[in-house]
Tab-separated table of C-alpha atoms and ligand atoms in Angstrom:
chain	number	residue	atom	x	y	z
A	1	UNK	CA	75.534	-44.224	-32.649
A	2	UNK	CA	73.098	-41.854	-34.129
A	3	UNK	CA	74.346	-38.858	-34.303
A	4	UNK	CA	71.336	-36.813	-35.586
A	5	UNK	CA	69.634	-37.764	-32.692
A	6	UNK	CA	68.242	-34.591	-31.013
A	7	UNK	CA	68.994	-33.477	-27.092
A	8	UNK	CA	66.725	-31.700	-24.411
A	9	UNK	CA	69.235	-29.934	-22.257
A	10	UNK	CA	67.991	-28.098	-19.202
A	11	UNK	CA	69.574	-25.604	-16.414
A	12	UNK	CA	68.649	-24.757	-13.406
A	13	UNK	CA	70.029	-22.830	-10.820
A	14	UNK	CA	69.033	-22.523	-6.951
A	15	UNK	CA	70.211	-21.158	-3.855
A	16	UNK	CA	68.927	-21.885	-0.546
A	17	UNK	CA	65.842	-23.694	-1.881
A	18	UNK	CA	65.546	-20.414	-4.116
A	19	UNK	CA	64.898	-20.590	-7.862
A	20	UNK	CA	67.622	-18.077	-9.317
A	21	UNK	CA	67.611	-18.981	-13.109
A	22	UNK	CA	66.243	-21.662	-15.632
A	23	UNK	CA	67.079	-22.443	-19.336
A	24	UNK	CA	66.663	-25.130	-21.914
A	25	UNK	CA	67.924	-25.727	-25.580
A	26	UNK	CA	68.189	-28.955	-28.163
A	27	UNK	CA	70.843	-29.712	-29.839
A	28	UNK	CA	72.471	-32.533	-31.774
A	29	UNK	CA	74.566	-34.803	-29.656
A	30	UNK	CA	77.689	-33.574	-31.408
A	31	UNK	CA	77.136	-29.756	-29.821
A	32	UNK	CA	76.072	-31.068	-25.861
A	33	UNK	CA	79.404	-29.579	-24.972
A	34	UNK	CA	78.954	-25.956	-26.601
A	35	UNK	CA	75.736	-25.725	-24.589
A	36	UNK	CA	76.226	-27.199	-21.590
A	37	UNK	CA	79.193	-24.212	-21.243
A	38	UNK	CA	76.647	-21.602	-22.547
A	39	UNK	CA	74.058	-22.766	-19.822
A	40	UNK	CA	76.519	-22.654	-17.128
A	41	UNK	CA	77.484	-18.995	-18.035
A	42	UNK	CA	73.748	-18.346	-17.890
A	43	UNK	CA	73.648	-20.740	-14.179
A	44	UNK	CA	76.397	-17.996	-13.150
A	45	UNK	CA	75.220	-14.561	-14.454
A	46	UNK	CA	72.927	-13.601	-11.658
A	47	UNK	CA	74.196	-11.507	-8.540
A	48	UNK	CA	73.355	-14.171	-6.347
A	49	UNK	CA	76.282	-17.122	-6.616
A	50	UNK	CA	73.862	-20.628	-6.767
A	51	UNK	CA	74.112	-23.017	-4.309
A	52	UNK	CA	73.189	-25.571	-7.244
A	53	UNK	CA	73.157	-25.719	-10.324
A	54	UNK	CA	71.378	-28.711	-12.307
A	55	UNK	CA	71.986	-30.272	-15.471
A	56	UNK	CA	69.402	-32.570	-17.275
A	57	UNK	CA	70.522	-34.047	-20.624
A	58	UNK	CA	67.939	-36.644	-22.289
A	59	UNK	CA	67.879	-37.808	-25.850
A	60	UNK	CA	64.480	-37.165	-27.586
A	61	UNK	CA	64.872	-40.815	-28.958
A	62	UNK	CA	62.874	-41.660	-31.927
A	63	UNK	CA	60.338	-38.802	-31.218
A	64	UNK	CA	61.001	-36.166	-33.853
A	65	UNK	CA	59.687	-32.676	-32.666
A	66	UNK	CA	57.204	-30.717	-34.154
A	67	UNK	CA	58.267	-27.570	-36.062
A	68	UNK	CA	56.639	-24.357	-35.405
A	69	UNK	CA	56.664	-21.164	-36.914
A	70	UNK	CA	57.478	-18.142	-34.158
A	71	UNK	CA	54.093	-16.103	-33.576
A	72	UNK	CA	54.486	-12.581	-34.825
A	73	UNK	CA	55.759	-10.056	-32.830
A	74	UNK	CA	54.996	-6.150	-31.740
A	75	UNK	CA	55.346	-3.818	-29.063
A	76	UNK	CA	52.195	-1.446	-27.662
A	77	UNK	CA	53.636	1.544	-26.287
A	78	UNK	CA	51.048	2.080	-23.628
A	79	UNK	CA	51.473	4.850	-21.236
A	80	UNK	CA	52.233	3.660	-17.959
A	81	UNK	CA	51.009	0.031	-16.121
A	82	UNK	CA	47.373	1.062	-15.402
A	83	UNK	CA	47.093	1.202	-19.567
A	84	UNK	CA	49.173	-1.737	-20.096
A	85	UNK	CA	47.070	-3.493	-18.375
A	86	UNK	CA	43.492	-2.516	-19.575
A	87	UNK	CA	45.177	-3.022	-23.182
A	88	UNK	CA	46.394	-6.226	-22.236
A	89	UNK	CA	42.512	-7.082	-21.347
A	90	UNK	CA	41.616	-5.597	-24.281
A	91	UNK	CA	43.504	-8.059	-26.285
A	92	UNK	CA	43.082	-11.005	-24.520
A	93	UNK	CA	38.911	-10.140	-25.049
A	94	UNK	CA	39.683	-9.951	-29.285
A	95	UNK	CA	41.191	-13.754	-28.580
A	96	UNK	CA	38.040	-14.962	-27.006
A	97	UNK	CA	38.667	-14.424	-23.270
A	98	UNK	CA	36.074	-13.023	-21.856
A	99	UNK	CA	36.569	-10.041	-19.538
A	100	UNK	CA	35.518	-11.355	-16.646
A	101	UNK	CA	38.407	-14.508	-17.081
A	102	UNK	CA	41.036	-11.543	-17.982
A	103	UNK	CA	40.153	-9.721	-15.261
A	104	UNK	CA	40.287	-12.405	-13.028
A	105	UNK	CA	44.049	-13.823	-14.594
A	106	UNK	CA	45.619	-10.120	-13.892
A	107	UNK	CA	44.022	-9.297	-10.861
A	108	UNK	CA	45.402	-13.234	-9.564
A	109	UNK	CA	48.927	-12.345	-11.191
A	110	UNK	CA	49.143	-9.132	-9.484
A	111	UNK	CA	48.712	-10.454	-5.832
A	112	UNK	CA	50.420	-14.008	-5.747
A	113	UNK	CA	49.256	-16.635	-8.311
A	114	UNK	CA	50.410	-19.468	-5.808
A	115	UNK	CA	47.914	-20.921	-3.314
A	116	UNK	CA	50.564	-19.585	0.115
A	117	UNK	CA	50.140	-15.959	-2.015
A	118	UNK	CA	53.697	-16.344	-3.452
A	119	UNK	CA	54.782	-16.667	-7.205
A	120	UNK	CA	53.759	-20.016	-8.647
A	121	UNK	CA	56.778	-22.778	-9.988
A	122	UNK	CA	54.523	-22.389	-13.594
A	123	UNK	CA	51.854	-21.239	-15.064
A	124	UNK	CA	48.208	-20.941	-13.900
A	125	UNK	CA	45.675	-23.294	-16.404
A	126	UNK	CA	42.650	-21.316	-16.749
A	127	UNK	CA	38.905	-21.610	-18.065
A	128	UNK	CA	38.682	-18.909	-20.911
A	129	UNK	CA	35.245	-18.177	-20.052
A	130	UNK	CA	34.779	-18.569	-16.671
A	131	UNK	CA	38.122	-17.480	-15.137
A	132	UNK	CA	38.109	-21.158	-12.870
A	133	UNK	CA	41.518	-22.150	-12.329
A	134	UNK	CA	41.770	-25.590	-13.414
A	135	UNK	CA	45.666	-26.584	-13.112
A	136	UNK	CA	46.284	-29.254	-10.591
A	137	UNK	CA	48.398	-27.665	-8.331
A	138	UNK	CA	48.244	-24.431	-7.262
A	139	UNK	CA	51.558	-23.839	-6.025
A	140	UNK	CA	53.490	-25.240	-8.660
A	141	UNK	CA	51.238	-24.859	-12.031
A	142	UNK	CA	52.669	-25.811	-15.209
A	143	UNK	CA	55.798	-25.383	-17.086
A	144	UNK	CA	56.110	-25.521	-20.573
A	145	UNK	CA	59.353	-27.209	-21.131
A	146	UNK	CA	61.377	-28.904	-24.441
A	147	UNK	CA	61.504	-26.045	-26.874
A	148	UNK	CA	63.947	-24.587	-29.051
A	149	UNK	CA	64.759	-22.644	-31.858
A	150	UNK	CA	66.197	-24.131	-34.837
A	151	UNK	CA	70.396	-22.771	-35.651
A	152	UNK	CA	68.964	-20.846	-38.145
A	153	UNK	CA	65.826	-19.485	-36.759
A	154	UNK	CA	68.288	-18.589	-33.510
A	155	UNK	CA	70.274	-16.271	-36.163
A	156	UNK	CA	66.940	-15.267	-37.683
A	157	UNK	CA	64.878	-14.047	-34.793
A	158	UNK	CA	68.017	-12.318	-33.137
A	159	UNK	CA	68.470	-10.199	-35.979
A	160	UNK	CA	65.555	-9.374	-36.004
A	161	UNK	CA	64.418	-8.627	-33.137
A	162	UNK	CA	67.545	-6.353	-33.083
A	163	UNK	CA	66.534	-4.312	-35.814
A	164	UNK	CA	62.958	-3.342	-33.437
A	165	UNK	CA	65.191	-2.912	-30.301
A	166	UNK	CA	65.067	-6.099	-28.263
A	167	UNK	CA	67.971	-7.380	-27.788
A	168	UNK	CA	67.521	-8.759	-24.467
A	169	UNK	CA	67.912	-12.793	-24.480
A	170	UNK	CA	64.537	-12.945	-22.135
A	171	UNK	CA	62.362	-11.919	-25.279
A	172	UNK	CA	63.742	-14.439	-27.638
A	173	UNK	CA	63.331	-17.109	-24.943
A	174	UNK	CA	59.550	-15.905	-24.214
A	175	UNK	CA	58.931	-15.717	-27.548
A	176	UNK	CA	59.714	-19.457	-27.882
A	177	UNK	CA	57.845	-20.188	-24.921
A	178	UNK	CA	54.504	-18.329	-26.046
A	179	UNK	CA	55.300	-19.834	-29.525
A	180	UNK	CA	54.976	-23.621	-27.987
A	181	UNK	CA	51.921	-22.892	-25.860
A	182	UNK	CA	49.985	-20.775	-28.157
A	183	UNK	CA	49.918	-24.217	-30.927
A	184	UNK	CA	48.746	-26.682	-27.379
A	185	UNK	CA	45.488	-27.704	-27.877
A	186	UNK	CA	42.606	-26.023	-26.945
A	187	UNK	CA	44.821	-22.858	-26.199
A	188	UNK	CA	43.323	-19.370	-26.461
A	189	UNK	CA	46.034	-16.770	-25.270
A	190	UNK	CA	48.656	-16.418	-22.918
A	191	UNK	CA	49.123	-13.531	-20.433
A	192	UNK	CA	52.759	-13.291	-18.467
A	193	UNK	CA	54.717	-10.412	-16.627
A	194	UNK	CA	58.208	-11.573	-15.039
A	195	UNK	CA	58.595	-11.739	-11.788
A	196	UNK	CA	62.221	-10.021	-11.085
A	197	UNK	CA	61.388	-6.685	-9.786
A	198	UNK	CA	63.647	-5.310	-12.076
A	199	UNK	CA	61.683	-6.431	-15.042
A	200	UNK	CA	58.698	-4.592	-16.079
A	201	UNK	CA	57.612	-6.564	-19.700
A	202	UNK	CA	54.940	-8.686	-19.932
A	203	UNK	CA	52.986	-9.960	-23.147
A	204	UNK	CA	49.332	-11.491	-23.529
A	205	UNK	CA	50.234	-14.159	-26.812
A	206	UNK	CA	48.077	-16.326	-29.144
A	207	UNK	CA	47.953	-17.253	-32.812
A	208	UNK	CA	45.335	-15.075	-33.378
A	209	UNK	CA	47.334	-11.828	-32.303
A	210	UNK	CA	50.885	-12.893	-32.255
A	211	UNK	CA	53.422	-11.725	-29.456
A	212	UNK	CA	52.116	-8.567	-28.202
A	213	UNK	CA	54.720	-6.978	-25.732
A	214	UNK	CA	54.302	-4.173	-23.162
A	215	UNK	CA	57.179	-2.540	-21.821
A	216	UNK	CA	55.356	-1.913	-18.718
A	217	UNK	CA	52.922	-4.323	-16.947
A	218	UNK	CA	54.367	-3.977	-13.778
A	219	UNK	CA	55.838	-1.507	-11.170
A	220	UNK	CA	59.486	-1.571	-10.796
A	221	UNK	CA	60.157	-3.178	-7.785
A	222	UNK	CA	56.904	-5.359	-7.846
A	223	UNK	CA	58.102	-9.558	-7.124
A	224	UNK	CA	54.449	-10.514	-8.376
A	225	UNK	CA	54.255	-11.907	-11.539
A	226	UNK	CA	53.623	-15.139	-13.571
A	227	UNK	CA	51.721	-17.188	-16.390
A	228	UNK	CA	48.116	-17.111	-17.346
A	229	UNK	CA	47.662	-20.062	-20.100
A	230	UNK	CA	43.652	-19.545	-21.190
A	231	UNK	CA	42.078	-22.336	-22.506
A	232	UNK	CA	38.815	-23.710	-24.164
A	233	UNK	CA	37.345	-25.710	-21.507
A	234	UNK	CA	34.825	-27.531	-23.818
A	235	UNK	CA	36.544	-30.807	-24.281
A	236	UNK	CA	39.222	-30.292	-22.981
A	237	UNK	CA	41.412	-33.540	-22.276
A	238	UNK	CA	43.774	-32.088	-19.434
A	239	UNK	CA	46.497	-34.751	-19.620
A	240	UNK	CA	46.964	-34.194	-23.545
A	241	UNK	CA	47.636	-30.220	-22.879
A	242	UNK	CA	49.677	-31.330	-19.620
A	243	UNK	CA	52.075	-33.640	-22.026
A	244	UNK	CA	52.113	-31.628	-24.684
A	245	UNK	CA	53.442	-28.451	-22.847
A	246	UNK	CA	55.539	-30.390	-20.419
A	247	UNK	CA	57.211	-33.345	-22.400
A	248	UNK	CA	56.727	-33.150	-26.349
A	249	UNK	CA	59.306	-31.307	-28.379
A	250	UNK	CA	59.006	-28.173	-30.022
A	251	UNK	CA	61.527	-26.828	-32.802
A	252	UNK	CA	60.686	-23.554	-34.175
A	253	UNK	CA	62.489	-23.468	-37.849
A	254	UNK	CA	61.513	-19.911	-38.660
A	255	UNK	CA	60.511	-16.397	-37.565
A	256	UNK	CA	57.135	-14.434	-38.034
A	257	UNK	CA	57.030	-10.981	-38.654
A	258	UNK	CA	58.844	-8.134	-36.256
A	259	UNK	CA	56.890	-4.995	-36.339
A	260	UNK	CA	58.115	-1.870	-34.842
A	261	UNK	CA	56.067	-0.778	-32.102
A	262	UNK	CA	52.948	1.566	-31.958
A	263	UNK	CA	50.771	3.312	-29.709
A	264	UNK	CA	47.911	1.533	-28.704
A	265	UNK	CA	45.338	3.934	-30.778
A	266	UNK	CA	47.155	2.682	-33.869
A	267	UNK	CA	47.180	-1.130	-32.783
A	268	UNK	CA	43.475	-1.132	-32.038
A	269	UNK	CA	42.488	1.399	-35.228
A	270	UNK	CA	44.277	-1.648	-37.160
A	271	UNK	CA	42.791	-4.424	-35.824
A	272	UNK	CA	39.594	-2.927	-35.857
A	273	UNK	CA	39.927	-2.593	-39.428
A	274	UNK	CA	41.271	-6.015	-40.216
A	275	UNK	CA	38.430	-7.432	-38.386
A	276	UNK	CA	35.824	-4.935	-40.333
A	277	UNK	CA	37.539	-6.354	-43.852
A	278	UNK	CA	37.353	-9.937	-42.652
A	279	UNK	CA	33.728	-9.526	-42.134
A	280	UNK	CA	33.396	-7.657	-45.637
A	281	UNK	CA	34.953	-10.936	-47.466
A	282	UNK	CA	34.492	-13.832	-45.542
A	283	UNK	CA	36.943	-15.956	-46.650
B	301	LIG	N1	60.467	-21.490	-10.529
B	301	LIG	C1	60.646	-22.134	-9.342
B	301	LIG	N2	61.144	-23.401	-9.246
B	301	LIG	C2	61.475	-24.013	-10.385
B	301	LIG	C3	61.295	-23.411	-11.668
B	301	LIG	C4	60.775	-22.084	-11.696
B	301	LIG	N3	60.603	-21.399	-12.845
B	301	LIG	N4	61.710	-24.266	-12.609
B	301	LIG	C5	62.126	-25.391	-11.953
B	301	LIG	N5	62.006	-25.228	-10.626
B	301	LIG	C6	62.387	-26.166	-9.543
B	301	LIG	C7	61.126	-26.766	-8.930
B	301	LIG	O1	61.367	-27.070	-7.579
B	301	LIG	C8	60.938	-28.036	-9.729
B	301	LIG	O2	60.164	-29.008	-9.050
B	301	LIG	P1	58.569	-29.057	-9.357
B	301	LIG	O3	58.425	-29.806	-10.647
B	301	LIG	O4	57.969	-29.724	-8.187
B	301	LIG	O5	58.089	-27.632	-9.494
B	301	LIG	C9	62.360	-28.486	-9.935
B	301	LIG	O6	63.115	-27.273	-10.093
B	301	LIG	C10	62.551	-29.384	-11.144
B	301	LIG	O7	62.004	-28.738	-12.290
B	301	LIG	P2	61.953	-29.422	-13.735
B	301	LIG	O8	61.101	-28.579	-14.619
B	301	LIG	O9	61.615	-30.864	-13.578
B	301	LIG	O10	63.458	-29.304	-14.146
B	301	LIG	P3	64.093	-29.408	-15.579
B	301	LIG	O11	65.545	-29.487	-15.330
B	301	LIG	O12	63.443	-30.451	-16.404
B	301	LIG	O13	63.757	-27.963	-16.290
B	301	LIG	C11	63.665	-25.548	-16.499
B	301	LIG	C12	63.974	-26.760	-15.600
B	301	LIG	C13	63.763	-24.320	-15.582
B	301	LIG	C14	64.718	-25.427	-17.630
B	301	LIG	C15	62.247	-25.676	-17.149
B	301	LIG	O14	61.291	-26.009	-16.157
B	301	LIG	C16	61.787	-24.376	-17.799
B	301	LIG	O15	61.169	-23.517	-17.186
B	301	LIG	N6	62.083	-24.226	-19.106
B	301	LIG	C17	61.740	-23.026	-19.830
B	301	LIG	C18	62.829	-21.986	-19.650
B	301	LIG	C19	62.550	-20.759	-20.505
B	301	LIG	O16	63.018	-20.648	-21.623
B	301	LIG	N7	61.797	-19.811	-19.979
B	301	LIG	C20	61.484	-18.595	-20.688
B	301	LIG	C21	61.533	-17.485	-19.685
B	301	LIG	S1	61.414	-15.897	-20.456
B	302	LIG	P1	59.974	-15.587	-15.854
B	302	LIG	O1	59.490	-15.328	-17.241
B	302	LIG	O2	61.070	-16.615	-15.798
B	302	LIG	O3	60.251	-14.342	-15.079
B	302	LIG	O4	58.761	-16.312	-15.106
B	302	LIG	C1	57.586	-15.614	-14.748
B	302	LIG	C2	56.623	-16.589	-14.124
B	302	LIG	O5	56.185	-17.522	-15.121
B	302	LIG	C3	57.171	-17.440	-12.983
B	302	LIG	O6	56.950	-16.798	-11.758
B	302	LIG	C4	56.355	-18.704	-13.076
B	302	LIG	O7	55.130	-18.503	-12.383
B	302	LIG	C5	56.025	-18.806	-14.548
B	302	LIG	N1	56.948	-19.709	-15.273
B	302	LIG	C6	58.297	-19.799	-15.182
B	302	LIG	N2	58.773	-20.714	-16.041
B	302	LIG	C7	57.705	-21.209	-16.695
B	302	LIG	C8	57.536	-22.188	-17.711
B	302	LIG	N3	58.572	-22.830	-18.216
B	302	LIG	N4	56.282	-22.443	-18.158
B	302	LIG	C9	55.217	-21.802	-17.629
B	302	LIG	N5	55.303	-20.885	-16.676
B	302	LIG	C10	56.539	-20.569	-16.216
């Protein structure tokens, strides 16, 4: 037996047909057990008891994963949801969306990504120019699935991420997420806000700008929310982002950089000034 052989391992829980909570790790064969129990405290920590809870466990075989470094990470303080928001646009325009796409991928978020005018099962796949929705299905979208971080990266990130106040397990794991879709190819930025009404963060995520979280892009209370993934749509092969996000395996081996957060006048001032110095000395 192989016993450096690497392990997807993947939770979900349900009740009543209901999606209550989903998680994934990879691990060595050796620590399935360890896992398995920390999934199944996760399958149980919601107020609602599951009606099922589901298990997957499949060796990666012989395809190694690719190792990532985590995207960089800050917080904009914005005011209140209205700001969040028109930052968040703001952002996702310095990546190369253009406004009328990021208007488009809020203003769908905000009233029911899916099709019926629920929440979608994944994320919506969207033209970075034009704002055309070009996933397959519109009620289920895409999830980005077989991603992990590394045992030391795990110890990394949560320390650090401590030390600028987020200590909530949801950040790590979106970071991870956003971390794997922001490398897919042809990916420009990411835009997501949760939807438990309880949960107000969101982030808009790329290479280009890092992790950058909003407390607020949502009223409390709101069910709306989801995933905007922006891409290039000139050449774009469709099944080669679809596998990538879905099937091959991400590892990410070591943390960016965890900068306290700032008001948005200071975030923009800086970027405006990193971009002014870039075009200075073109590298
Ligand atoms: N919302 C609603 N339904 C969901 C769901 C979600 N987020 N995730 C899974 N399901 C249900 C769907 O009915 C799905 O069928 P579909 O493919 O037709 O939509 C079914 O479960 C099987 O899903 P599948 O993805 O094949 O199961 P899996 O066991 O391989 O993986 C997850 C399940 C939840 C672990 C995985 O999809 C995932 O989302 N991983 C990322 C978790 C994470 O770290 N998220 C970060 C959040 S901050
Ligand atoms: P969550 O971050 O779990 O609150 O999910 C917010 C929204 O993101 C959901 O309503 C889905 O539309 C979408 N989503 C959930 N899981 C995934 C995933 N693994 N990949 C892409 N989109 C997802």
């Amino acid at each position: 037996m192989n016993r450096t052989e690497l392990y997807s391992i993947r939770m979900r829980a349900s009740a009543g047909g209901k999606h209550l909570s989903g998680a994934e790790r990879i691990t060595t064969y050796a620590n399935i057990n360890d896992i398995v129990r920390e999934l199944l405290v996760r399958a149980q920590g919601k107020s609602i008891i599951p009606k099922q809870i589901a298990i997957h466990i499949d060796c990666l075989q012989d395809k190694s994963p690719q190792y990532l470094v985590a995207l960089d990470v800050i917080t904009l303080n914005a005011r209140d949801m209205i700001e969040g928001r028109s930052d968040a646009a703001r952002i996702l325009e310095l990546t190369g969306v253009s406004s009328r796409a990021a208007e488009i991928g809020i203003c769908v978020l905000s009233r029911g990504a899916a099709l019926s005018g629920g929440n979608m099962r994944g994320a919506i796949i969207m033209d970075s120019r034009t704002g055309e929705r070009l996933e397959p299905d519109q009620e289920r979208g895409i999830r980005a699935s077989r991603f992990d971080w590394s045992e030391d990266a795990l110890k990394k990130i949560t320390r650090e991420l401590a030390t600028i106040g987020l200590t909530h397990f949801r950040t790590r794991e979106a970071l991870a997420l956003a971390t794997k879709v922001a490398h897919a190819p042809r990916m420009v930025a990411e835009l997501c806000w949760s939807d438990e009404p309880d949960y107000t963060a969101g982030y808009v995520a790329s290479r280009a700008v890092g992790y950058v979280r909003f407390p607020v892009l949502k009223q409390s209370g709101d069910t709306h929310g989801g995933r905007v993934f922006f891409v290039d749509n000139d050449k774009l092969d469709m099944d080669a982002l679809i596998r990538y996000l879905q099937r091959e395996a991400v590892l990410i081996n070591d943390t960016g950089i965890c900068r306290p957060a700032v008001k948005p006048e200071e975030y923009f001032g800086r970027v405006e000034k990193n971009l002014k110095s870039q075009l200075l000395n073109p590298s």
